[in-house]
Tab-separated table of C-alpha atoms in Angstrom:
chain	number	residue	atom	x	y	z
A	1130	MET	CA	8.597	-6.675	6.673
A	1131	LEU	CA	7.950	-6.915	2.935
A	1132	GLY	CA	6.343	-4.341	0.705
A	1133	PRO	CA	6.584	-3.161	-2.884
A	1134	GLY	CA	10.000	-1.526	-2.397
A	1135	LYS	CA	11.651	-4.554	-0.860
A	1136	ALA	CA	10.017	-6.967	-3.292
A	1137	ASP	CA	11.175	-4.887	-6.255
A	1138	LEU	CA	14.638	-4.807	-4.771
A	1139	LEU	CA	14.671	-8.597	-4.472
A	1140	ALA	CA	13.535	-8.895	-8.090
A	1141	GLY	CA	16.274	-6.458	-9.072
A	1142	VAL	CA	18.924	-8.482	-7.259
A	1143	ARG	CA	17.686	-11.592	-9.036
A	1144	ASP	CA	17.819	-9.819	-12.420
A	1145	THR	CA	21.063	-7.859	-12.066
A	1146	GLY	CA	23.106	-10.045	-9.714
A	1147	SER	CA	24.025	-6.947	-7.738
A	1148	ILE	CA	22.511	-5.085	-4.803
A	1149	ALA	CA	23.954	-1.797	-6.010
A	1150	ALA	CA	22.598	-2.263	-9.534
A	1151	ALA	CA	19.205	-3.357	-8.200
A	1152	GLY	CA	19.013	-0.231	-6.057
A	1153	ARG	CA	20.259	2.000	-8.868
A	1154	GLN	CA	17.517	0.933	-11.233
A	1155	MET	CA	15.029	1.931	-8.547
A	1156	GLY	CA	16.704	5.297	-7.999
A	1157	MET	CA	17.876	4.130	-4.576
A	1158	SER	CA	21.243	4.870	-3.009
A	1159	TYR	CA	23.733	2.067	-2.543
A	1160	LYS	CA	23.485	2.563	1.188
A	1161	ARG	CA	19.696	2.398	1.201
A	1162	ALA	CA	19.636	-0.751	-0.936
A	1163	TRP	CA	22.088	-2.494	1.366
A	1164	SER	CA	20.176	-1.411	4.411
A	1165	LEU	CA	16.920	-2.856	3.028
A	1166	VAL	CA	18.634	-6.128	2.173
A	1167	GLU	CA	20.083	-6.295	5.666
A	1168	GLU	CA	16.639	-5.646	7.142
A	1169	MET	CA	15.130	-8.465	5.110
A	1170	ASN	CA	17.941	-10.852	5.900
A	1171	ALA	CA	17.507	-10.083	9.584
A	1172	ALA	CA	13.713	-10.393	9.557
A	1173	PHE	CA	13.525	-13.819	7.955
A	1174	ALA	CA	14.672	-17.031	9.525
A	1175	ALA	CA	16.971	-17.632	6.533
A	1176	PRO	CA	18.630	-14.795	4.591
A	1177	LEU	CA	16.915	-13.846	1.319
A	1178	VAL	CA	20.005	-12.439	-0.392
A	1179	GLN	CA	23.534	-13.794	-0.397
A	1180	SER	CA	26.289	-11.412	-1.346
A	1181	SER	CA	30.000	-10.847	-1.481
A	1182	ARG	CA	31.148	-7.316	-0.858
A	1183	GLY	CA	33.300	-6.775	-3.909
A	1184	GLY	CA	36.420	-4.811	-4.510
A	1185	ALA	CA	36.840	-2.574	-7.533
A	1186	GLY	CA	34.114	-4.251	-9.565
A	1187	GLY	CA	31.523	-4.234	-6.788
A	1188	GLY	CA	30.079	-7.262	-5.090
A	1189	LYS	CA	27.922	-9.952	-6.565
A	1190	ALA	CA	24.585	-10.890	-5.071
A	1191	SER	CA	21.848	-13.408	-5.671
A	1192	LEU	CA	18.674	-14.648	-4.072
A	1193	THR	CA	18.882	-17.595	-1.764
A	1194	GLU	CA	16.347	-20.386	-1.968
A	1195	ALA	CA	14.385	-18.561	0.742
A	1196	GLY	CA	14.598	-15.342	-1.287
A	1197	VAL	CA	13.220	-17.025	-4.387
A	1198	ARG	CA	10.412	-18.491	-2.347
A	1199	VAL	CA	9.529	-15.238	-0.581
A	1200	LEU	CA	9.512	-13.312	-3.839
A	1201	ALA	CA	7.270	-15.884	-5.496
A	1202	LEU	CA	4.893	-15.781	-2.526
A	1203	TYR	CA	4.797	-12.013	-2.669
A	1204	PHE	CA	3.942	-11.927	-6.378
A	1205	ARG	CA	1.300	-14.606	-5.889
A	1206	LEU	CA	-0.139	-12.532	-3.052
A	1207	LEU	CA	-0.333	-9.458	-5.298
A	1208	GLU	CA	-1.944	-11.389	-8.093
A	1209	LYS	CA	-4.553	-12.922	-5.816
A	1210	ALA	CA	-5.328	-9.563	-4.221
A	1211	GLU	CA	-5.720	-7.921	-7.608
A	1212	THR	CA	-8.064	-10.649	-8.825
A	1213	ALA	CA	-10.098	-10.619	-5.628
A	1214	VAL	CA	-10.748	-6.884	-5.683
A	1215	ALA	CA	-11.315	-6.457	-9.420
A	1216	PRO	CA	-15.096	-6.035	-9.014
A	1217	GLU	CA	-14.702	-3.309	-6.380
A	1218	VAL	CA	-12.035	-1.563	-8.441
A	1219	ALA	CA	-14.369	-1.587	-11.431
A	1220	GLU	CA	-17.219	-0.192	-9.322
A	1221	LEU	CA	-14.992	2.534	-7.920
A	1222	GLU	CA	-13.741	3.417	-11.376
A	1223	ALA	CA	-17.289	3.721	-12.617
A	1224	LEU	CA	-17.842	6.405	-9.956
A	1225	LEU	CA	-14.860	8.472	-11.059
A	1226	LYS	CA	-15.068	11.292	-13.528
A	1227	ALA	CA	-14.555	9.742	-16.945
A	1228	ALA	CA	-11.113	11.243	-17.515
A	1229	GLU	CA	-9.813	10.077	-14.161
A	1230	SER	CA	-10.537	6.379	-14.583
A	1231	ASP	CA	-6.948	5.266	-14.402
A	1232	MET	CA	-6.964	3.483	-11.050
A	1233	SER	CA	-6.338	0.008	-12.385
A	1234	ALA	CA	-3.530	1.410	-14.511
A	1235	GLY	CA	-1.765	2.427	-11.321
A	1236	LYS	CA	1.504	0.711	-12.126
B	1442	MET	CA	-7.444	8.370	-6.263
B	1443	LEU	CA	-8.264	6.538	-3.069
B	1444	GLY	CA	-5.875	4.992	-0.595
B	1445	PRO	CA	-5.689	4.365	3.140
B	1446	GLY	CA	-5.200	8.049	4.005
B	1447	LYS	CA	-8.166	9.295	2.055
B	1448	ALA	CA	-10.384	6.423	3.130
B	1449	ASP	CA	-9.531	7.047	6.785
B	1450	LEU	CA	-10.257	10.708	6.273
B	1451	LEU	CA	-13.682	9.890	4.820
B	1452	ALA	CA	-14.399	7.621	7.782
B	1453	GLY	CA	-13.285	10.419	10.092
B	1454	VAL	CA	-15.619	12.908	8.439
B	1455	ARG	CA	-18.446	10.418	8.796
B	1456	ASP	CA	-17.645	9.903	12.492
B	1457	THR	CA	-16.846	13.465	13.542
B	1458	GLY	CA	-18.982	15.536	11.174
B	1459	SER	CA	-15.997	17.791	10.545
B	1460	ILE	CA	-13.120	17.819	8.073
B	1461	ALA	CA	-10.866	19.589	10.561
B	1462	ALA	CA	-11.636	17.085	13.329
B	1463	ALA	CA	-11.218	14.153	10.957
B	1464	GLY	CA	-7.815	15.459	9.910
B	1465	ARG	CA	-6.818	16.256	13.476
B	1466	GLN	CA	-7.412	12.708	14.697
B	1467	MET	CA	-5.063	11.549	11.934
B	1468	GLY	CA	-2.408	14.112	12.895
B	1469	MET	CA	-3.089	15.968	9.657
B	1470	SER	CA	-3.173	19.735	9.246
B	1471	TYR	CA	-6.475	21.444	8.508
B	1472	LYS	CA	-5.089	22.537	5.153
B	1473	ARG	CA	-3.982	19.036	4.222
B	1474	ALA	CA	-7.327	17.514	5.194
B	1475	TRP	CA	-9.216	20.070	3.100
B	1476	SER	CA	-6.908	19.547	0.189
B	1477	LEU	CA	-7.468	15.774	0.243
B	1478	VAL	CA	-11.217	16.249	0.415
B	1479	GLU	CA	-11.064	18.649	-2.522
B	1480	GLU	CA	-9.006	16.150	-4.490
B	1481	MET	CA	-11.532	13.404	-3.856
B	1482	ASN	CA	-14.486	15.629	-4.660
B	1483	ALA	CA	-12.805	16.626	-7.925
B	1484	ALA	CA	-11.832	13.065	-8.890
B	1485	PHE	CA	-15.273	11.519	-8.523
B	1486	ALA	CA	-18.258	12.273	-10.718
B	1487	ALA	CA	-20.223	13.266	-7.603
B	1488	PRO	CA	-18.603	14.848	-4.523
B	1489	LEU	CA	-17.925	12.476	-1.630
B	1490	VAL	CA	-18.037	15.094	1.119
B	1491	GLN	CA	-20.439	17.981	1.553
B	1492	SER	CA	-19.375	20.791	3.819
B	1493	SER	CA	-20.126	24.259	4.998
B	1494	ARG	CA	-17.128	26.393	5.850
B	1495	GLY	CA	-18.058	27.486	9.304
B	1496	GLY	CA	-17.387	30.625	11.274
B	1497	ALA	CA	-16.175	30.580	14.868
B	1498	GLY	CA	-17.284	27.013	15.540
B	1499	GLY	CA	-15.792	25.557	12.388
B	1500	GLY	CA	-17.709	24.077	9.473
B	1501	LYS	CA	-19.792	20.970	9.458
B	1502	ALA	CA	-19.198	18.175	6.997
B	1503	SER	CA	-20.727	14.840	6.118
B	1504	LEU	CA	-20.445	12.140	3.510
B	1505	THR	CA	-22.706	12.347	0.495
B	1506	GLU	CA	-24.483	9.260	-0.777
B	1507	ALA	CA	-21.536	8.805	-3.169
B	1508	GLY	CA	-19.126	9.165	-0.251
B	1509	VAL	CA	-20.902	6.484	1.750
B	1510	ARG	CA	-20.861	4.186	-1.258
B	1511	VAL	CA	-17.196	4.774	-2.070
B	1512	LEU	CA	-16.163	4.189	1.532
B	1513	ALA	CA	-18.172	0.961	1.702
B	1514	LEU	CA	-16.617	-0.225	-1.565
B	1515	TYR	CA	-13.161	0.581	-0.271
B	1516	PHE	CA	-13.663	-1.369	2.958
B	1517	ARG	CA	-15.141	-4.307	1.047
B	1518	LEU	CA	-12.106	-4.207	-1.239
B	1519	LEU	CA	-9.746	-4.323	1.750
B	1520	GLU	CA	-11.636	-7.174	3.326
B	1521	LYS	CA	-11.655	-9.228	0.132
B	1522	ALA	CA	-7.965	-8.589	-0.442
B	1523	GLU	CA	-7.115	-9.618	3.099
B	1524	THR	CA	-9.129	-12.816	2.804
B	1525	ALA	CA	-7.687	-13.655	-0.605
B	1526	VAL	CA	-4.082	-13.354	0.493
B	1527	ALA	CA	-4.383	-14.956	3.913
B	1528	PRO	CA	-2.670	-18.191	2.810
B	1529	GLU	CA	0.322	-16.316	1.359
B	1530	VAL	CA	0.543	-14.092	4.423
B	1531	ALA	CA	0.584	-17.188	6.622
B	1532	GLU	CA	3.297	-18.777	4.472
B	1533	LEU	CA	5.386	-15.608	4.577
B	1534	GLU	CA	4.955	-15.325	8.318
B	1535	ALA	CA	6.110	-18.873	8.749
B	1536	LEU	CA	9.375	-17.880	7.048
B	1537	LEU	CA	10.003	-14.975	9.399
B	1538	LYS	CA	12.069	-15.207	12.529
B	1539	ALA	CA	9.699	-16.172	15.303
B	1540	ALA	CA	9.758	-12.814	17.068
B	1541	GLU	CA	9.013	-10.880	13.891
B	1542	SER	CA	5.786	-12.630	12.962
B	1543	ASP	CA	3.608	-9.542	13.171
B	1544	MET	CA	2.778	-9.012	9.507
B	1545	SER	CA	-0.906	-9.801	9.753
B	1546	ALA	CA	-1.169	-7.537	12.767
B	1547	GLY	CA	-0.134	-4.608	10.594
B	1548	LYS	CA	-2.967	-2.308	11.599
């Protein structure tokens, strides 16, 4: 119900104030971005994104309180996972061919 | 260089003794399974899978010592990540609509 794509989209909505713009900066179609937002809003007890479908200028959108909270939880989750597995990542990297040791750079 | 697909494929090779069979049980073509194994063997300093291309009966394959170690590291990494993020997963689940609370079951 929440993965990297949706989390990035939420962050994009927060930063751009627009679902279309958030999707665009991820190379996502307007339709796809809206569909993901609708999925998230349907999956959570409270909607994560509030929006007004706009006219000529396009609609405005922002995160709800629940959206802010979910996004913060997601980033905290990522950070804790990354910290927890750092030793294993380092061990795996040490087993790679020298030139291929770019796993932790996987961003 | 290692993700769920490749790790599952390694586990499949370990369990079936065959790259083709390991791929098959993941719904993967023979060609795709071989290509992933070749990628892994090329990425790591020591190959993870040793194999003999077989005749009529198909080749046999097994994990090398490096393969066993990498797979163990990967599973330890998953386990530590899952443990580390359990509180955030629980918090996120609590924000979902009741019927959708299946995030931790995502297996």
